[in-house]
Amino acid sequence: MELAYYSDYAVRLVNTEEPARNKDTLTSVEAVRELFGPSSQAARRATDADVTRFRSVRARLRAVFTAADSGDQTQAVDLLNSLLLEYPVSPQISGHDYLDDEGRPRWHMHLADHPSNATAGYTAIAAMGLAFHLTEFGVDRLGLCQAAPCRNAYLDTSTNRSRRYCSDRCATRANVAAYRARKRLETERSDSTGRSAETAQATTERTDV
């Protein structure tokens, strides 16, 4: 499994909460297990205690994205480094699920499950994946959706570093809102110009009299 894959762990966790909408889907041990995916053995170790622990890690990961989104690269790196130190990974060489044309394993780096608890295991993977993405592509590739009130996290993989929204839905919503705002402004300017013309004409008529 490629290390870049693990960066999505951080995005999935951060986006379980939408602060501006007062929404939080991380409310049960089942929700915690869903974050791992259906095939993860680590999810089976999750308990009710992991709900609170996951929420704490979520706040710290969101802080990384917030710092990156605001342009504070040093702060983003410092916050991520603190997670890496607290939740170290256990890398392994693996060949499962990937075979070449001759049936031989395609060796790749894999992050092993953490032995202590579900939160530690997930956080180690999420932090390492995010760190790999950050160092490979740049801090500015970590962003928060610009379509208010959504502030979901995303990883910018565009070729020209142009991504600003977490999804096509938010991009469409933002574009529609911007279009409507432009139309309102045009209408207001047109009305203002019309009123100014009427005032000027009335003034001229009074002067002629």
Backbone as a ProteinNet text record, in pm:
[ID]
protein_1_A
[PRIMARY]
MELAYYSDYAVRLVNTEEPARNKDTLTSVEAVRELFGPSSQAARRATDADVTRFRSVRARLRAVFTAADSGDQTQAVDLLNSLLLEYPVSPQISGHDYLDDEGRPRWHMHLADHPSNATAGYTAIAAMGLAFHLTEFGVDRLGLCQAAPCRNAYLDTSTNRSRRYCSDRCATRANVAAYRARKRLETERSDSTGRSAETAQATTERTDV
[TERTIARY]
84.6	0	88.3	63	142.8	114.6	221	205.7	110.2	101.4	12.3	-133.3	-164.7	-301.3	-342.7	-248.3	-279.8	-318	-283.4	-318.1	-468.9	-542.7	-688.5	-746.3	-671.6	-718.1	-740.7	-649.2	-660.9	-781.6	-801.7	-915.1	-1047.2	-1056.8	-1181.2	-1215.4	-1115.3	-1140.8	-1180.8	-1106.5	-1137.5	-1279.1	-1319.9	-1448.9	-1568	-1544.5	-1657.3	-1727.8	-1668	-1728.9	-1737	-1850.3	-1869.1	-1906.9	-1808.4	-1833.9	-1934.5	-1924.5	-2013.4	-2158.6	-2178.9	-2314.9	-2357.9	-2268.1	-2295	-2328.6	-2253.5	-2274.5	-2153.7	-2180.8	-2074.9	-2124.6	-2061.4	-2102.5	-2019.8	-1918.6	-1833.1	-1893	-1999.6	-2074.7	-2086.2	-2027.1	-2040	-1918	-1903.1	-1791.8	-1808.3	-1932.3	-1955.4	-1901.6	-1918.4	-1866.9	-1714.2	-1652.8	-1506.5	-1461.8	-1529.4	-1491.2	-1507.6	-1606.5	-1628.9	-1513	-1442.9	-1330.7	-1217.8	-1202	-1096	-1125.4	-1252.3	-1288.8	-1330.4	-1401.1	-1458.2	-1356.5	-1237.5	-1141.7	-1034	-1040.5	-934.7	-957	-857.2	-864.7	-854.5	-785	-767.4	-900.7	-997.7	-1128.5	-1195.9	-1164	-1227.7	-1185	-1072.4	-1025.8	-1090.5	-1166	-1226.8	-1328.8	-1327.3	-1421.8	-1486.7	-1580.6	-1646.7	-1547.1	-1440	-1339.5	-1270.6	-1267.1	-1201	-1278.1	-1406	-1484	-1425.5	-1403.3	-1345.5	-1203.4	-1125.2	-986.2	-978.7	-1064.9	-1066.5	-1103.8	-1196.4	-1236.4	-1120	-1041.1	-924.5	-823.2	-797	-703.9	-760.4	-890	-954.3	-928.8	-940.7	-916.9	-773.1	-679.5	-538.4	-508.3	-571.3	-552.2	-615.9	-733.7	-796.1	-707.2	-640	-550	-436.6	-391.3	-287.3	-340.3	-459.9	-519.7	-548.1	-592.7	-622.4	-497.2	-387	-260.8	-211.8	-220.5	-177.2	-262.7	-393.9	-486.3	-463.1	-417.9	-393.4	-254.4	-174.5	-41.1	69.5	36.9	137.8	200.2	297.3	357.7	430.4	502.9	578.6	486.7	376.4	281.1	220.7	187.6	131.2	227.9	354	455.3	478.6	483.7	505.7	391.7	268.9	154.2	155	192.9	197.9	313.1	425.4	539.2	505.4	425.3	387.8	305.2	222.3	144.9	235.3	331	422.9	506.9	545.2	623.6	540.1	415.7	327.6	274.8	258.3	202.3	296.5	404.6	500.8	442.7	492.2	444.3	536.5	484.9	563.1	563	662	664.2	706.3	648.1	682.9	683.7	765.2	761.8	657.2	567.1	457	443.1	385.1	360.3	219.7	136.1	0.9	-83.5	-171.1	-268.9	-208.6	-77.1	-16.4	80	46	131.1	164.5	286.5	324	273.2	309.6	260.2	304.4	410.5	460.2	416.1	324.9	271.7	357.9	460.6	546.7	495.5	519	473	539.4	461.1	515.2	539.9	663.1	696.7	673	615.6	585.5	583.6	588.6	585.3	442.5	429.4	298.9	315	215.4	219.5	141	209.2	147.7	51.1	-45.5	-140.5	-70	-113.8	-55.9	-111.2	-26.1	-72.2	-152.5	-144.6	-204.2	-354.9	-404.2	-548.9	-583	-711.8	-757.2	-719.1	-729.1	-696.3	-550	-462.3	-319.1	-284.5	-346.2	-318.3	-364	-484.5	-539	-459.7	-428.2	-357.6	-218.2	-149.8	-15.9	-19.9	-118.3	-132.6	-170.8	-268.6	-315.6	-205.5	-132.6	-26.6	86.7	125.1	233	190.6	67.5	19	15.4	-30.3	-36.5	103.4	195.2	333	395.9	367.7	419.9	364.8	235.1	172.7	230.7	249.3	300.3	442.5	528.5	667.5	684	595.2	605.1	548.6	438.1	367.7	363.9	390.8	391.6	280	306.7	207.9	83.5	102.1	-12.6	-108.5	-75.1	-166.2	-267.9	-259	-356.2	-451.1	-580.2	-671.2	-802.7	-878.6	-1013.1	-1107.9	-1220.9	-1316.8	-1355.5	-1353.9	-1384.8	-1532.4	-1614.3	-1757.5	-1828.2	-1844.6	-1908.8	-2050.3	-2095.3	-2024.8	-1936.8	-1925.6	-1844.3	-1696.8	-1634.7	-1490.5	-1426.8	-1473.7	-1416.4	-1272.6	-1193.1	-1053.8	-1043.3	-938.2	-912.4	-762.7	-720.6	-582.5	-582.7	-512.4	-509.7	-413.6	-468.2	-385	-392.1	-444.1	-453.5	-314.5	-300.3	-169.8	-124.5	-219.2	-182.8	-212.8	-228.1	-252.6	-371.4	-478	-592	-713.7	-706.7	-825.5	-860.3	-989.3	-1036	-1154.7	-1207.8	-1328	-1308.7	-1384.8	-1368.7	-1435.9	-1531.3	-1606.1	-1662.3	-1706.7	-1771.2	-1899.4	-1967.4	-2091.7	-2066.1	-1962.9	-1931.4	-1880.7	-1804.8	-1755.3	-1872.2	-1969.5	-2087.5	-2166.9	-2184.2	-2260.5	-2193	-2060.4	-1987.2	-1995.6	-1986.5	-1995.1	-2132.9	-2236.9	-2373.4	-2392.2	-2340.3	-2351.9	-2278.2	-2159.7	-2082.3	-2154.3	-2215.2	-2290	-2408.2	-2481.1	-2596.8	-2554.1	-2440.7	-2390.7	-2354.4	-2292.5	-2257.4	-2382.8	-2484.8	-2609.1	-2678	-2674.8	-2734	-2661	-2527.3	-2447.7	-2475.6	-2485.4	-2515.9	-2652.9	-2749.5	-2883.7	-2882.7	-2809.8	-2802	-2734.3	-2630.3	-2560.5	-2651.3	-2727.4	-2818.3	-2926.8	-2981.7	-3085.1	-3029	-2905.9	-2843.2	-2817.2	-2773	-2746.6	-2876.2	-2985.4	-3114.1	-3164.8	-3149.8	-3193.9	-3112.3	-2981.4	-2894.5	-2933.5	-2968.1	-3008.1	-3138.4	-3233.3	-3360.4	-3341.2	-3252	-3224.4	-3161	-3066.8	-2998.9	-3097.4	-3188.4	-3287.4	-3382	-3424.6	-3514	-3446.3	-3319.9	-3243.9	-3233.4	-3209.4	-3197.6	-3329.4	-3439	-3569.3	-3600.9	-3563.8	-3588.7	-3504.5	-3379.5	-3288.5	-3340.8	-3395.3	-3445.5	-3564.9	-3643.6	-3759.4	-3711.6
-119.4	0	124.7	219.8	340.5	430	497.3	583.1	698.2	743	854.2	819.8	692.3	649.5	688.3	682	703.5	847.3	940.4	1080.5	1100.3	1013	1024.5	991.2	919.4	890.5	1021.3	1115.9	1244.2	1321.5	1324	1396.4	1337.3	1205	1140	1174.7	1173.8	1203.3	1348.8	1440.5	1582.9	1613.4	1550.6	1582.2	1511.5	1444.3	1391	1502.6	1619.8	1734.4	1853.4	1923.6	2047.8	2154.9	2222.1	2316.9	2425.9	2481.6	2591.9	2546.8	2419.1	2365.7	2293.5	2291.1	2223.8	2076.4	2011.5	1870.3	1788.4	1672.3	1583	1439.4	1363.6	1224.6	1126.3	1178.6	1090.8	1079.4	1003	996.7	856.1	757.4	619.6	537.7	423.9	336.3	282.7	269.3	225.3	327.8	456.2	561.9	558.2	526.6	513.9	399	287.1	169.7	194.2	271.9	301.8	379.8	458.1	537	448	332.1	240	173.2	159.8	84.9	-56.4	-124.9	-255.2	-367.8	-353.5	-464	-451.6	-348.9	-326.1	-406.4	-480.8	-555.5	-462	-348.7	-254.4	-199.2	-189	-135	-219.5	-346.4	-435.3	-403.6	-335.9	-301.8	-175.3	-106	19.7	-4.2	85.9	80.1	217.2	226.9	354.6	463.2	424.8	522.4	588.3	519.8	575.1	691.5	703.7	814.7	947.5	957.8	1080.5	1101.7	994	1006.5	1048.8	993.6	1030	1177.3	1226.3	1366.3	1458.9	1419	1499.9	1505.8	1390.6	1386.3	1465	1456.8	1530.5	1679.7	1733.7	1877	1913.7	1826	1853.5	1845.3	1751.2	1741.2	1859.4	1902.5	2019.8	2142.6	2151.8	2264.3	2266.1	2147.6	2138.7	2196.6	2155	2204.9	2354.7	2401.8	2543.7	2628.1	2583	2655.4	2656.2	2541.9	2533.4	2622.4	2621.1	2699.5	2849.1	2889.9	3032.2	3076.4	2981.3	3015	3004.1	2957	2944	2805.3	2791	2660.8	2606.3	2692.5	2647.7	2592.9	2662.8	2616.2	2482	2466.8	2340.4	2224.5	2247.3	2143.4	2112.4	2214.9	2193.1	2110.3	2141.5	2068.2	1922.4	1902.2	1766.1	1688	1753.8	1687.4	1640.7	1718.3	1678.4	1550.1	1534.3	1411.1	1293.7	1318.1	1211.7	1161.7	1252.8	1213.8	1135.5	1177.4	1112.7	979	968.8	846.4	793.7	728.3	676.6	560.9	545.9	439.6	318.9	207.4	84.4	41.2	87.4	53.6	-91.2	-151.7	-287.2	-296.6	-388.5	-418.5	-527	-502.4	-596.8	-627.8	-743.1	-779.3	-832.2	-818.3	-872.3	-793	-862.3	-803.9	-750.9	-747.1	-690.8	-792.8	-844.6	-941.9	-891.6	-923.2	-882.9	-986.5	-968.9	-1057.9	-1202.4	-1223.2	-1358.2	-1415	-1344.1	-1394.3	-1367.1	-1284.7	-1251.9	-1127.3	-1115.8	-998.8	-870.2	-764.5	-632.2	-565.7	-567.3	-519.7	-369.3	-330.1	-188.8	-164.5	-36.8	-1.5	-3.8	-58.7	-70.7	-26.6	43.6	85.4	-16	-82.3	-188.2	-131.1	-212.5	-171.6	-148.2	-44.9	-12.8	-109.1	-160.5	-262.4	-209.9	-81	-33.1	-15.5	71.6	91.8	146.6	151.6	192.5	335.4	424.3	565	582.9	517.3	528.6	476.2	363.5	306.9	396.1	447.8	533.1	663.2	722.6	850.9	837.8	730	708	701.4	629.8	616.8	749.9	819	946.1	1051	1060.8	1161.5	1132.5	1004.9	969.9	993.9	957.4	980.2	1127.4	1208.4	1352.6	1411.6	1360.8	1408.5	1375.6	1257.4	1218.6	1310.3	1337.8	1425.6	1566.1	1613.9	1749.8	1765.3	1670.1	1680.9	1653.1	1572.4	1538.4	1647.7	1710.1	1803.9	1948.2	1969.2	2105.2	2130.9	2220.7	2253.4	2316	2391.9	2459.5	2363.4	2234.2	2134.3	2085.3	2135.9	2104.9	2223.1	2201.5	2314.9	2288.3	2395.6	2389.3	2451.3	2387.9	2429.5	2576.3	2648.6	2791.6	2820.7	2716.9	2736.9	2746	2867.6	2887.3	2831.3	2768.7	2755.2	2630.5	2553.5	2432.3	2466.6	2391.5	2405.6	2268.1	2178.9	2045.1	2049.9	1955.7	1947.2	1875.4	1907.6	1837.1	1839.2	1750.2	1746	1784.9	1889.4	1939.3	1855.5	1784.8	1704	1757.2	1878.1	1936.9	1970.3	1973.8	1999.5	2144.4	2236.2	2378.3	2438.9	2353	2397.5	2493.1	2459.9	2551.5	2509.1	2396.9	2348.5	2441.1	2469.7	2556.3	2495.5	2384.5	2327.9	2178.8	2128.7	1988.5	1892.1	1941.6	1853.4	1932.4	1860.2	1925	1995.7	1937.3	1997.7	2135.9	2146.7	2276.1	2375.2	2326.6	2414.1	2471.1	2386.1	2431.8	2532.2	2503.1	2592.6	2728.7	2729.1	2855.1	2933.7	2864.7	2932.4	2993.1	2920.3	2971.8	3094.4	3088.4	3201.9	3323.2	3300	3410.6	3471.8	3386.9	3435.4	3520.7	3472.9	3548.4	3681.3	3680.6	3804.7	3906	3857.3	3946.6	4004.8	3920.5	3967	4071.5	4050.6	4148.9	4281	4274.7	4396	4469.1	4393	4454.4	4523	4458.1	4514.6	4641.5	4638	4755.6	4871.7	4842	4947.4	5004.6	4915.6	4960.7	5049.7	5007.9	5088.1	5222.7	5218.5	5342.4	5436.5	5380.8	5462.6	5523.9	5442.7	5492.3	5605.6	5589.7	5695.7	5822.3	5805.4	5922	5996.8	5919.7	5982.5	6059	6000.6	6067.8	6196.3	6190.1	6308.5	6418.3	6378.4	6476.2	6541.4	6462.2	6515.5	6611.9	6575.2	6663.3	6794.4	6789.1	6911	7001.7	6940.3	7016.5	7084.9	7014	7070.4	7190.6	7178.3	7289.1	7409.5	7385.5	7494.2	7565.7	7489.5	7549.7	7641.3	7600.6	7684.6	7811.1
0	0	0	-86.6	-94.1	26.4	74.7	191.3	165.2	39.7	7.2	40.4	34.9	63.6	204.4	297	437.2	468.9	384.4	411.5	418	348.9	350.1	486.3	568.8	704.2	781.2	763.8	833.9	784.6	654.2	595.7	643.7	643.3	685.6	830	915.7	1057	1076.7	1017.8	1032.7	985.3	877.4	816.6	881.3	994.5	1069.8	1146.8	1146.3	1214.6	1120.5	1125.1	1051.4	1153.6	1212.5	1321.4	1286.4	1166.9	1128.7	1119.4	1090.4	1080.2	1207.3	1306.7	1433.7	1412.7	1321.9	1292.1	1335.6	1392.6	1437.1	1423.6	1335.3	1314.5	1396.4	1467.4	1547.5	1688.5	1698.6	1823.8	1882.2	1817.4	1865.7	1825.3	1888.7	1854.6	1712.7	1667	1529.2	1430	1461.1	1374.6	1369.8	1483	1487.7	1398.4	1407	1327.7	1178.4	1141.3	999.7	939.1	1020.3	970.2	918	977.6	936.6	803.3	770.1	651.3	690	603.4	636.7	654.7	597.2	599.2	706.3	788.9	886.8	1014.2	1054.7	1179.3	1299.5	1282.9	1392.8	1441	1351.8	1388.5	1495.4	1499.8	1596.8	1739.3	1756.1	1890.5	1944.2	1863	1906.1	2017	2114.9	2225.8	2242.6	2334.3	2358.9	2399.2	2466.4	2509.1	2391.2	2277.3	2159.4	2099	2126	2071.2	2120	2251	2307.5	2259.3	2254.7	2210.4	2064	1980.7	1838.7	1820.9	1901.7	1892	1926.8	2024.6	2062.3	1948.9	1887.2	1774.2	1656.9	1635.6	1526.4	1538.3	1658	1679.4	1645.6	1678.1	1650.4	1500.6	1433.1	1288.2	1215.8	1261.9	1200.2	1217.7	1331.3	1354	1251.8	1210.5	1106.6	976	937	813.4	821.8	937.7	954.7	939.3	999.8	988.3	843.9	777.2	637.9	549.1	573.4	491.4	508.2	626.8	652.3	607.4	559.1	509.7	613	733.6	839.1	830	743.3	718.3	840.6	911.1	1027	1134.7	1159.1	1259.1	1219.3	1092	1044.5	1066.1	1033.9	1049.7	1197.2	1281.7	1425.1	1485.8	1447.9	1500.4	1454	1328.9	1276.4	1339.1	1360	1424.1	1565.3	1636.9	1772.4	1770.8	1668.5	1654.9	1618	1530.9	1489.8	1607.4	1695.1	1811.6	1912.4	1927.3	2024.5	1974.4	1843	1784.7	1676	1715.6	1617.1	1536.6	1415.2	1326.8	1333.3	1283.6	1273.5	1127.4	1050.3	907.7	883.6	782.1	742.3	590.8	539.9	397	375.8	283.5	261.4	112.5	85.1	-53.5	-74	27.7	17.3	-82.3	-147.6	-240.7	-370.6	-383.4	-503.7	-564.2	-681.9	-749.5	-889.2	-935.8	-1070.7	-1170.5	-1295.2	-1400.3	-1382.5	-1307.8	-1285.5	-1151.5	-1085.5	-959.2	-838.3	-853.4	-740.9	-669.1	-538.2	-462.7	-512.1	-516.5	-544.1	-409.2	-366.3	-232.2	-220.1	-107.8	-83.7	66.8	103.3	244.5	296.9	415.7	480.3	624.8	680.1	820.4	902.2	992	1070.6	1173.6	1213.1	1315.5	1448.5	1519.8	1649.7	1754.6	1842.4	1937	2055.7	2088.2	2212.3	2205.8	2117.4	2106.9	1969.5	1940	1807.3	1774	1872.1	1848.1	1811.5	1887.7	1861.8	1723.4	1686.5	1556	1443.2	1454.3	1348.4	1338.2	1453	1452.2	1393.6	1426.9	1372.3	1220.3	1168.5	1023.5	959.8	1020.3	965.4	964.5	1075	1085.9	987.3	974	882.9	739.1	706.1	570.4	536.3	632.1	609.8	598.2	678.7	672.2	537.4	487	355.7	247.3	253	153.3	162.7	283.6	304.3	250.1	282	238.4	89.2	34	-107.5	-197.4	-154.3	-241.6	-191.5	-62.6	-9.3	90.2	185.4	288.4	227.1	118.4	57.3	-11.2	-10.7	-67.6	35.7	158	261.7	272.1	255.3	255.3	325.8	345.7	400.5	299	279	177.4	191.9	79.8	78.8	55.4	43.7	22.1	156.3	206.6	337	335	446.6	574.2	583.5	476.1	478.2	500.7	590.2	612.2	619.3	533.6	528.5	479.3	530.1	488.7	354.4	278.8	153.3	124.4	36.1	-10.4	-157.1	-189.9	-327.1	-410.9	-507.3	-597.9	-740.5	-757.1	-891	-943.6	-1074.4	-1134.7	-1117.7	-1103.3	-1092.3	-955.7	-856.3	-718	-709.4	-777.2	-788.1	-706.4	-639.9	-569.4	-453.3	-437	-328.9	-254.3	-304.5	-244.3	-216.2	-119.8	-80.1	-175.9	-256.8	-345.6	-463.1	-565	-679	-635.8	-539	-490.2	-431.1	-348.5	-287.9	-393.4	-490.4	-596.8	-676.6	-708.5	-782.6	-700.5	-571.2	-484.5	-474.3	-463.8	-454	-584.3	-697.4	-826.7	-849.6	-809.7	-822.8	-735.3	-611.6	-520.2	-575	-631.7	-688.3	-808.8	-891.5	-1008.1	-964.3	-865.9	-817.5	-756.4	-687.6	-627.3	-735.7	-844.8	-955.4	-1020.7	-1038.1	-1099.5	-1012.1	-880.4	-790.4	-799.2	-805.7	-815	-945.7	-1053.6	-1183	-1180.1	-1118	-1107.7	-1024.6	-912.9	-826.3	-898.7	-973.9	-1049.2	-1157.3	-1223.5	-1328.1	-1270.3	-1155.4	-1090.2	-1046.5	-993.6	-948	-1064.8	-1177.5	-1296.5	-1348.7	-1345.9	-1391.6	-1304.8	-1172.7	-1081.8	-1100.3	-1123.3	-1143.7	-1270.7	-1374.9	-1500.8	-1483.9	-1410.1	-1386.8	-1306.9	-1207.1	-1126	-1209.2	-1294.9	-1379.9	-1475.9	-1530.4	-1624.8	-1554.2	-1432.7	-1357.8	-1324.9	-1291.6	-1258.7	-1380.7	-1496.1	-1620.5	-1653.6	-1636.9	-1667	-1578.7	-1447.9	-1357.2	-1393	-1437.7	-1475	-1599.2	-1694.8	-1818.1	-1788.8	-1690.9	-1656.5	-1587.9
[MASK]
+++++++++++++++++++++++++++++++++++++++++++++++++++++++++++++++++++++++++++++++++++++++++++++++++++++++++++++++++++++++++++++++++++++++++++++++++++++++++++++++++++++++++++++++++++++++++++++++++++++++++++++++++

